[in-house]
Protein backbone atom coordinates (compact mmCIF):
# COMPACT_ATOMS: atom_id res chain seq x y z
CA UNK A 1 0.00 0.00 0.00
CA UNK A 2 1.09 3.54 -0.73
CA UNK A 3 -0.11 5.98 1.93
CA UNK A 4 0.32 9.73 1.84
CA UNK A 5 -0.35 12.34 4.52
CA UNK A 6 -1.17 15.79 3.23
CA UNK A 7 -0.33 18.61 5.58
CA UNK A 8 -0.77 22.32 5.47
CA UNK A 9 -2.53 25.21 7.15
CA UNK A 10 -6.22 25.84 6.55
CA UNK A 11 -6.80 27.28 3.09
CA UNK A 12 -3.53 25.96 1.60
CA UNK A 13 -5.39 23.82 -0.96
CA UNK A 14 -5.12 20.36 0.66
CA UNK A 15 -8.60 19.32 -0.48
CA UNK A 16 -8.01 20.45 -4.08
CA UNK A 17 -4.67 18.68 -4.30
CA UNK A 18 -5.99 15.54 -2.58
CA UNK A 19 -8.73 15.29 -5.24
CA UNK A 20 -6.13 15.50 -8.01
CA UNK A 21 -3.85 12.94 -6.34
CA UNK A 22 -6.58 10.33 -5.84
CA UNK A 23 -7.76 10.75 -9.41
CA UNK A 24 -4.33 10.31 -10.93
CA UNK A 25 -2.96 7.57 -8.67
CA UNK A 26 -6.27 5.81 -7.90
CA UNK A 27 -5.94 6.16 -4.15
CA UNK A 28 -8.64 6.52 -1.49
CA UNK A 29 -9.25 9.97 -0.03
CA UNK A 30 -9.75 10.15 3.73
CA UNK A 31 -10.45 13.70 4.85
CA UNK A 32 -11.39 14.01 8.51
CA UNK A 33 -12.88 17.47 7.83
CA UNK A 34 -15.14 16.00 5.10
CA UNK A 35 -16.11 13.06 7.33
CA UNK A 36 -17.07 15.47 10.11
CA UNK A 37 -18.99 17.84 7.80
CA UNK A 38 -20.98 14.87 6.50
CA UNK A 39 -21.96 13.93 10.06
CA UNK A 40 -23.03 17.51 10.70
CA UNK A 41 -25.00 17.63 7.46
CA UNK A 42 -26.81 14.39 8.38
CA UNK A 43 -27.62 15.88 11.78
CA UNK A 44 -26.36 12.82 13.64
CA UNK A 45 -25.74 12.94 17.38
CA UNK A 46 -22.01 12.85 16.70
CA UNK A 47 -22.48 15.69 14.20
CA UNK A 48 -23.89 17.89 16.92
CA UNK A 49 -20.84 17.34 19.13
CA UNK A 50 -18.46 17.89 16.22
CA UNK A 51 -20.15 21.16 15.28
CA UNK A 52 -19.41 22.65 18.69
CA UNK A 53 -15.67 22.23 18.05
CA UNK A 54 -15.55 22.97 14.36
CA UNK A 55 -17.56 26.18 14.60
CA UNK A 56 -14.99 27.52 17.06
CA UNK A 57 -12.06 26.45 14.93
CA UNK A 58 -10.92 24.11 17.72
CA UNK A 59 -9.65 20.60 17.16
CA UNK A 60 -12.04 17.71 17.67
CA UNK A 61 -10.76 15.51 20.57
CA UNK A 62 -8.20 12.92 19.50
CA UNK A 63 -10.28 9.97 20.74
CA UNK A 64 -13.23 10.95 18.51
CA UNK A 65 -11.02 11.66 15.50
CA UNK A 66 -9.21 8.35 15.83
CA UNK A 67 -12.38 6.31 16.27
CA UNK A 68 -14.03 7.84 13.19
CA UNK A 69 -10.90 7.69 11.06
CA UNK A 70 -10.14 4.10 12.06
CA UNK A 71 -13.67 2.99 11.11
CA UNK A 72 -13.19 4.36 7.59
CA UNK A 73 -9.54 3.41 7.12
CA UNK A 74 -10.00 -0.30 7.85
CA UNK A 75 -12.62 -0.54 5.11
CA UNK A 76 -9.88 0.29 2.59
CA UNK A 77 -6.95 -1.79 3.75
CA UNK A 78 -7.02 -3.78 0.51
CA UNK A 79 -6.84 -0.63 -1.66
CA UNK A 80 -3.80 0.67 -3.52
CA UNK A 81 -3.34 3.32 -0.85
CA UNK A 82 -4.80 6.13 1.20
CA UNK A 83 -4.45 9.89 1.14
CA UNK A 84 -4.93 11.29 4.63
CA UNK A 85 -6.06 14.89 4.27
CA UNK A 86 -6.16 16.94 7.47
CA UNK A 87 -4.99 13.99 9.55
CA UNK A 88 -2.97 13.60 11.74
CA UNK A 89 -3.19 17.01 13.39
CA UNK A 90 -1.65 16.23 16.77
CA UNK A 91 1.28 14.16 17.93
CA UNK A 92 -1.05 11.63 19.56
CA UNK A 93 -2.94 11.18 16.28
CA UNK A 94 0.35 10.69 14.44
CA UNK A 95 1.45 8.05 16.93
CA UNK A 96 -1.86 6.24 16.72
CA UNK A 97 -1.77 6.31 12.93
CA UNK A 98 1.74 4.89 12.90
CA UNK A 99 0.60 2.11 15.24
CA UNK A 100 -2.55 1.33 13.27
CA UNK A 101 -0.57 0.98 10.07
CA UNK A 102 2.40 -0.73 11.70
CA UNK A 103 0.20 -3.53 13.04
CA UNK A 104 -0.71 -4.28 9.44
CA UNK A 105 2.85 -3.73 8.19
CA UNK A 106 1.67 -0.73 6.19
CA UNK A 107 3.88 2.36 6.25
CA UNK A 108 3.21 6.05 5.83
CA UNK A 109 5.06 6.27 2.55
CA UNK A 110 5.46 10.02 2.49
CA UNK A 111 4.22 13.26 3.99
CA UNK A 112 3.68 16.31 1.83
CA UNK A 113 3.39 19.72 3.43
CA UNK A 114 1.76 22.43 1.34
CA UNK A 115 3.38 25.59 2.70
CA UNK A 116 1.56 28.89 2.52
CA UNK A 117 1.78 32.50 3.57
CA UNK A 118 -0.50 33.43 6.48
CA UNK A 119 -1.86 36.68 5.06
CA UNK A 120 -2.65 35.04 1.75
CA UNK A 121 -4.40 32.18 3.53
CA UNK A 122 -6.57 34.56 5.44
CA UNK A 123 -7.69 36.24 2.21
CA UNK A 124 -8.37 32.88 0.54
CA UNK A 125 -10.44 31.63 3.45
CA UNK A 126 -12.54 34.78 3.59
CA UNK A 127 -13.22 34.39 -0.11
CA UNK A 128 -14.20 30.74 0.41
CA UNK A 129 -16.51 31.87 3.22
CA UNK A 130 -18.37 34.08 0.77
CA UNK A 131 -18.50 31.42 -1.94
CA UNK A 132 -19.27 28.27 0.08
CA UNK A 133 -20.68 29.57 3.34
CA UNK A 134 -18.69 27.16 5.54
CA UNK A 135 -19.65 27.83 9.15
CA UNK A 136 -16.00 27.85 10.23
CA UNK A 137 -14.88 30.40 7.63
CA UNK A 138 -15.44 33.67 9.46
CA UNK A 139 -12.74 36.09 10.54
CA UNK A 140 -12.47 35.08 14.20
CA UNK A 141 -12.62 31.36 13.52
CA UNK A 142 -10.14 31.59 10.64
CA UNK A 143 -7.62 33.25 12.95
CA UNK A 144 -8.19 30.55 15.50
CA UNK A 145 -7.71 27.75 12.96
CA UNK A 146 -4.44 29.25 11.76
CA UNK A 147 -3.23 29.53 15.39
CA UNK A 148 -4.29 25.95 16.15
CA UNK A 149 -2.38 24.79 13.08
CA UNK A 150 0.77 26.65 14.15
CA UNK A 151 0.65 25.39 17.73
CA UNK A 152 -0.61 21.84 17.42
CA UNK A 153 -0.07 20.60 13.89
CA UNK A 154 3.01 22.39 12.58
CA UNK A 155 5.29 20.65 15.14
CA UNK A 156 4.34 17.35 13.49
CA UNK A 157 6.44 18.27 10.48
CA UNK A 158 9.49 17.79 12.63
CA UNK A 159 8.20 14.34 13.67
CA UNK A 160 8.01 13.26 10.04
CA UNK A 161 11.18 15.05 9.00
CA UNK A 162 13.10 12.99 11.56
CA UNK A 163 11.66 9.87 9.90
CA UNK A 164 12.90 11.13 6.51
CA UNK A 165 9.38 11.22 5.10
CA UNK A 166 8.72 14.93 4.81
CA UNK A 167 8.51 16.75 1.48
CA UNK A 168 7.47 20.38 1.12
CA UNK A 169 5.85 22.21 -1.75
CA UNK A 170 5.16 25.91 -2.21
CA UNK A 171 1.39 26.29 -1.87
CA UNK A 172 1.23 29.88 -3.05
CA UNK A 173 1.87 28.78 -6.65
CA UNK A 174 -0.98 27.98 -9.03
CA UNK A 175 -3.01 24.82 -8.46
CA UNK A 176 -1.34 23.26 -11.53
CA UNK A 177 2.17 24.11 -10.39
CA UNK A 178 1.55 22.78 -6.87
CA UNK A 179 0.24 19.55 -8.38
CA UNK A 180 3.24 19.27 -10.70
CA UNK A 181 5.53 19.55 -7.68
CA UNK A 182 3.51 16.91 -5.85
CA UNK A 183 3.62 14.61 -8.89
CA UNK A 184 7.37 14.88 -9.09
CA UNK A 185 7.64 13.83 -5.43
CA UNK A 186 5.20 10.91 -5.79
CA UNK A 187 6.82 9.74 -9.02
CA UNK A 188 9.97 8.94 -7.04
CA UNK A 189 7.90 6.32 -5.20
CA UNK A 190 5.34 4.98 -7.67
CA UNK A 191 4.46 5.06 -11.36
CA UNK A 192 1.44 7.21 -12.34
P1 LIG B 1 -10.53 20.77 7.54
O1 LIG B 1 -11.62 20.60 6.55
O2 LIG B 1 -9.45 19.74 7.43
O3 LIG B 1 -9.99 22.17 7.58
O4 LIG B 1 -11.19 20.51 8.99
C1 LIG B 1 -12.23 21.31 9.48
C2 LIG B 1 -12.32 21.19 11.00
O5 LIG B 1 -12.57 19.83 11.38
C3 LIG B 1 -11.05 21.58 11.75
O6 LIG B 1 -10.95 22.98 11.97
C4 LIG B 1 -11.23 20.80 13.06
O7 LIG B 1 -12.17 21.44 13.90
C5 LIG B 1 -11.87 19.50 12.58
N1 LIG B 1 -10.84 18.49 12.24
C6 LIG B 1 -10.57 17.98 11.00
N2 LIG B 1 -9.59 17.07 11.06
C7 LIG B 1 -9.22 17.00 12.37
C8 LIG B 1 -8.24 16.25 13.07
N3 LIG B 1 -7.43 15.39 12.44
N4 LIG B 1 -8.14 16.45 14.41
C9 LIG B 1 -8.96 17.29 15.07
N5 LIG B 1 -9.89 18.04 14.48
C10 LIG B 1 -10.03 17.91 13.13
XYZ file of C-alpha atoms and ligand atoms in Angstrom, residues 14 32-34 36-37 53-54 57-60 65 86-89 93 134 136 145, ligand 1:
44
model
C -5.124 20.363 0.659
C -11.393 14.014 8.512
C -12.882 17.467 7.832
C -15.143 16.002 5.098
C -17.073 15.470 10.106
C -18.988 17.837 7.798
C -15.667 22.230 18.052
C -15.547 22.969 14.359
C -12.058 26.454 14.927
C -10.924 24.114 17.716
C -9.650 20.597 17.164
C -12.043 17.710 17.673
C -11.019 11.661 15.497
C -6.161 16.937 7.468
C -4.989 13.992 9.551
C -2.974 13.603 11.744
C -3.187 17.014 13.390
C -2.943 11.176 16.285
C -18.693 27.162 5.541
C -16.000 27.852 10.233
C -7.708 27.753 12.963
P -10.530 20.773 7.537
O -11.625 20.604 6.552
O -9.448 19.737 7.428
O -9.988 22.171 7.579
O -11.193 20.512 8.986
C -12.234 21.306 9.478
C -12.322 21.187 10.998
O -12.574 19.830 11.376
C -11.052 21.578 11.750
O -10.946 22.976 11.972
C -11.231 20.803 13.061
O -12.174 21.442 13.902
C -11.869 19.501 12.579
N -10.841 18.490 12.242
C -10.569 17.983 10.996
N -9.593 17.075 11.055
C -9.221 16.997 12.372
C -8.241 16.248 13.070
N -7.434 15.391 12.442
N -8.136 16.447 14.409
C -8.958 17.295 15.070
N -9.894 18.044 14.475
C -10.028 17.908 13.130
